[in-house]
Amino acid sequence: MNRKAFIQASLLAFVATLATGAIAQAADAAPKAKVVFQVSDGDTAKWNLAFNNAKNVQQELGADKVDIEIVAYGPGIGMLKADAPVSNRVTEATQSGMKIVACENTMKGQKLTKADMNTAIGYVPAGVVEIMKRQGEGWAYIRP
Amino acid sequence: MNRKAFIQASLLAFVATLATGAIAQAADAAPKAKVVFQVSDGDTAKWNLAFNNAKNVQQELGADKVDIEIVAYGPGIGMLKADAPVSNRVTEATQSGMKIVACENTMKGQKLTKADMNTAIGYVPAGVVEIMKRQGEGWAYIRP
Amino acid sequence: MNRKAFIQASLLAFVATLATGAIAQAADAAPKAKVVFQVSDGDTAKWNLAFNNAKNVQQELGADKVDIEIVAYGPGIGMLKADAPVSNRVTEATQSGMKIVACENTMKGQKLTKADMNTAIGYVPAGVVEIMKRQGEGWAYIRP
């Protein structure tokens, strides 16, 4: 291979690498949708709507093809108490692969400890900051 | 033109093509705003607020400069029934260029068929998934 | 420097500038989170929740590390009237660095003038369009 051919081949290889990278990224990104649900109302009907919404997303896209996180804060924190009227649905949702988290700021404000909460859930320091972070990472945001 | 000059010119042309492409894309993207509105409350005041919001966006940006889609699901589905108190506004909105769609999941749950619905609307299999998809495509999301 | 060397050096400088710009932008972008809050309910509890949310974000991220804008429109406009029950919190929030704006479209509709409003706030022609714009600029969106 002479020098000119080498340079041309290198350029082609460079462009091909870029293109392959872009295609690989697209292929990676496509199958996994991501959505964060906000629950900030103290309203059982809204809690059920949030679970219905999240379940529909799983059924529509396939539970293994979507990351779902439900963030409860403010008056929505009641959804995640151990004695909440929807506590069965909380447990069921985590078993189906959803991540459900409570806002520790809200808990402090309402004098709740982890002992008061559903054992299936996780915790974040600040619910709103968690939702902001997820949006920044490209997750869709749904506020039922 | 000698060989070296040819390679240099090719490189410059390549960079210029990239730059031109980026500028053309920016010029294409700028004029058309896109927004999806979620209606998930069973509340006539909220339905009217959603229509007011969408109309204001059209007036502010120009109806031909913005794509507006209103997605009704859950308790919001009532907005799109043929006999809804806002049925005139639904028809008016679609005539002004907005797309209004009902969630078929919700309809099944509430035993509604297309015969029960406003004839001006469209349908999506799952309202929340539609909103997620639009956000993924870069649409703004408004939840009135 | 001969002509050939000059062209090569220019190309290198161009690529280096691009790379440096990208790095500088990444360094700039990382520390400053941005979030727009929507207040569109005529409900004092929601107004307080919005202020609590925004304050928590400041405490969590540092007031100088996050841009917070609160947009009030529709029934939410009442939050920004001079005689609102939360007028102290509006003033306090702007003093802490948040930007709070009222929708002039809503004001016209409700026959409100700037004389009726909290003196600490700013104005936007259309609240929803402002929120769309912010989302388009990469701001997170929270609807308390």
XYZ file of N, CA and C in Angstrom, chain A residues 38 40-41 73-75 103 105-106 125-126 128-129 131-133 135-136 141 143, chain C residues 33-35 37 41 46 49 53 56-57 59-61 66 139-144:
120
model
N -43.942 10.641 39.273
C -43.989 11.450 40.492
C -45.320 11.238 41.194
N -47.080 12.978 44.289
C -46.961 14.030 45.310
C -48.332 14.474 45.831
N -49.359 13.688 45.519
C -50.693 13.984 46.051
C -51.040 13.003 47.168
N -43.224 11.861 47.294
C -42.757 12.920 48.198
C -43.937 13.803 48.577
N -43.706 14.707 49.520
C -44.790 15.584 49.965
C -45.969 14.735 50.420
N -47.192 15.217 50.145
C -48.366 14.459 50.586
C -48.434 13.057 49.965
N -39.024 9.973 49.659
C -38.196 11.166 49.883
C -37.894 11.299 51.377
N -36.404 13.735 52.916
C -36.750 15.090 53.377
C -38.190 15.143 53.875
N -39.092 14.589 53.057
C -40.500 14.571 53.444
C -40.691 13.773 54.727
N -32.508 10.968 49.197
C -32.440 12.109 50.112
C -33.530 13.151 49.817
N -33.775 13.414 48.528
C -34.739 14.462 48.160
C -35.460 14.039 46.883
N -37.556 15.511 44.759
C -37.529 16.386 43.588
C -36.165 16.337 42.900
N -35.109 16.299 43.702
C -33.760 16.231 43.115
C -33.582 14.910 42.358
N -35.951 13.286 40.796
C -36.691 13.420 39.530
C -35.918 14.294 38.539
N -35.320 15.375 39.061
C -34.484 16.225 38.203
C -33.321 15.428 37.607
N -32.693 14.633 38.454
C -31.527 13.839 38.029
C -31.939 12.869 36.923
N -34.481 13.101 34.867
C -34.740 13.839 33.622
C -33.423 14.201 32.935
N -32.446 14.594 33.739
C -31.139 14.948 33.178
C -30.460 13.761 32.502
N -40.671 11.783 32.065
C -41.257 12.184 33.346
C -42.768 12.146 33.213
N -46.284 12.764 35.489
C -46.878 13.231 36.732
C -48.362 12.891 36.650
N -27.362 22.795 37.970
C -28.629 22.159 37.627
C -29.643 23.255 37.338
N -30.682 22.915 36.584
C -31.698 23.896 36.204
C -33.067 23.224 36.271
N -33.989 23.899 36.922
C -35.322 23.300 37.047
C -36.399 24.378 37.014
N -40.402 25.018 37.816
C -41.590 24.528 38.519
C -42.832 25.185 37.932
N -52.339 25.469 39.851
C -53.511 25.182 40.685
C -53.830 26.380 41.582
N -50.896 23.604 47.444
C -49.988 23.365 46.307
C -48.918 24.450 46.228
N -46.410 23.661 48.759
C -45.630 22.497 48.326
C -44.575 22.921 47.302
N -40.673 22.384 47.813
C -39.899 21.637 46.812
C -38.675 22.424 46.370
N -36.074 22.779 49.083
C -35.337 21.523 49.264
C -34.269 21.347 48.195
N -34.611 21.728 46.970
C -33.636 21.604 45.885
C -32.437 22.497 46.177
N -31.394 23.521 49.147
C -30.645 22.980 50.283
C -29.816 21.768 49.866
N -30.390 20.966 48.981
C -29.723 19.723 48.574
C -28.546 19.989 47.649
N -28.735 20.914 46.706
C -27.704 21.124 45.678
C -26.830 22.343 45.962
N -27.789 25.793 41.435
C -29.003 25.432 40.712
C -29.789 26.695 40.342
N -33.714 22.261 30.800
C -34.111 22.340 32.206
C -35.013 21.164 32.569
N -34.891 20.682 33.792
C -35.854 19.709 34.306
C -37.172 20.425 34.559
N -38.251 19.649 34.558
C -39.603 20.195 34.735
C -40.248 19.478 35.909
N -40.719 20.254 36.855
C -41.434 19.671 37.994
C -42.800 20.333 38.083
N -43.823 19.477 38.186
C -45.187 19.966 38.310
C -45.697 19.446 39.665
N -45.553 20.291 40.738
C -45.889 19.806 42.093
C -47.379 19.449 42.227
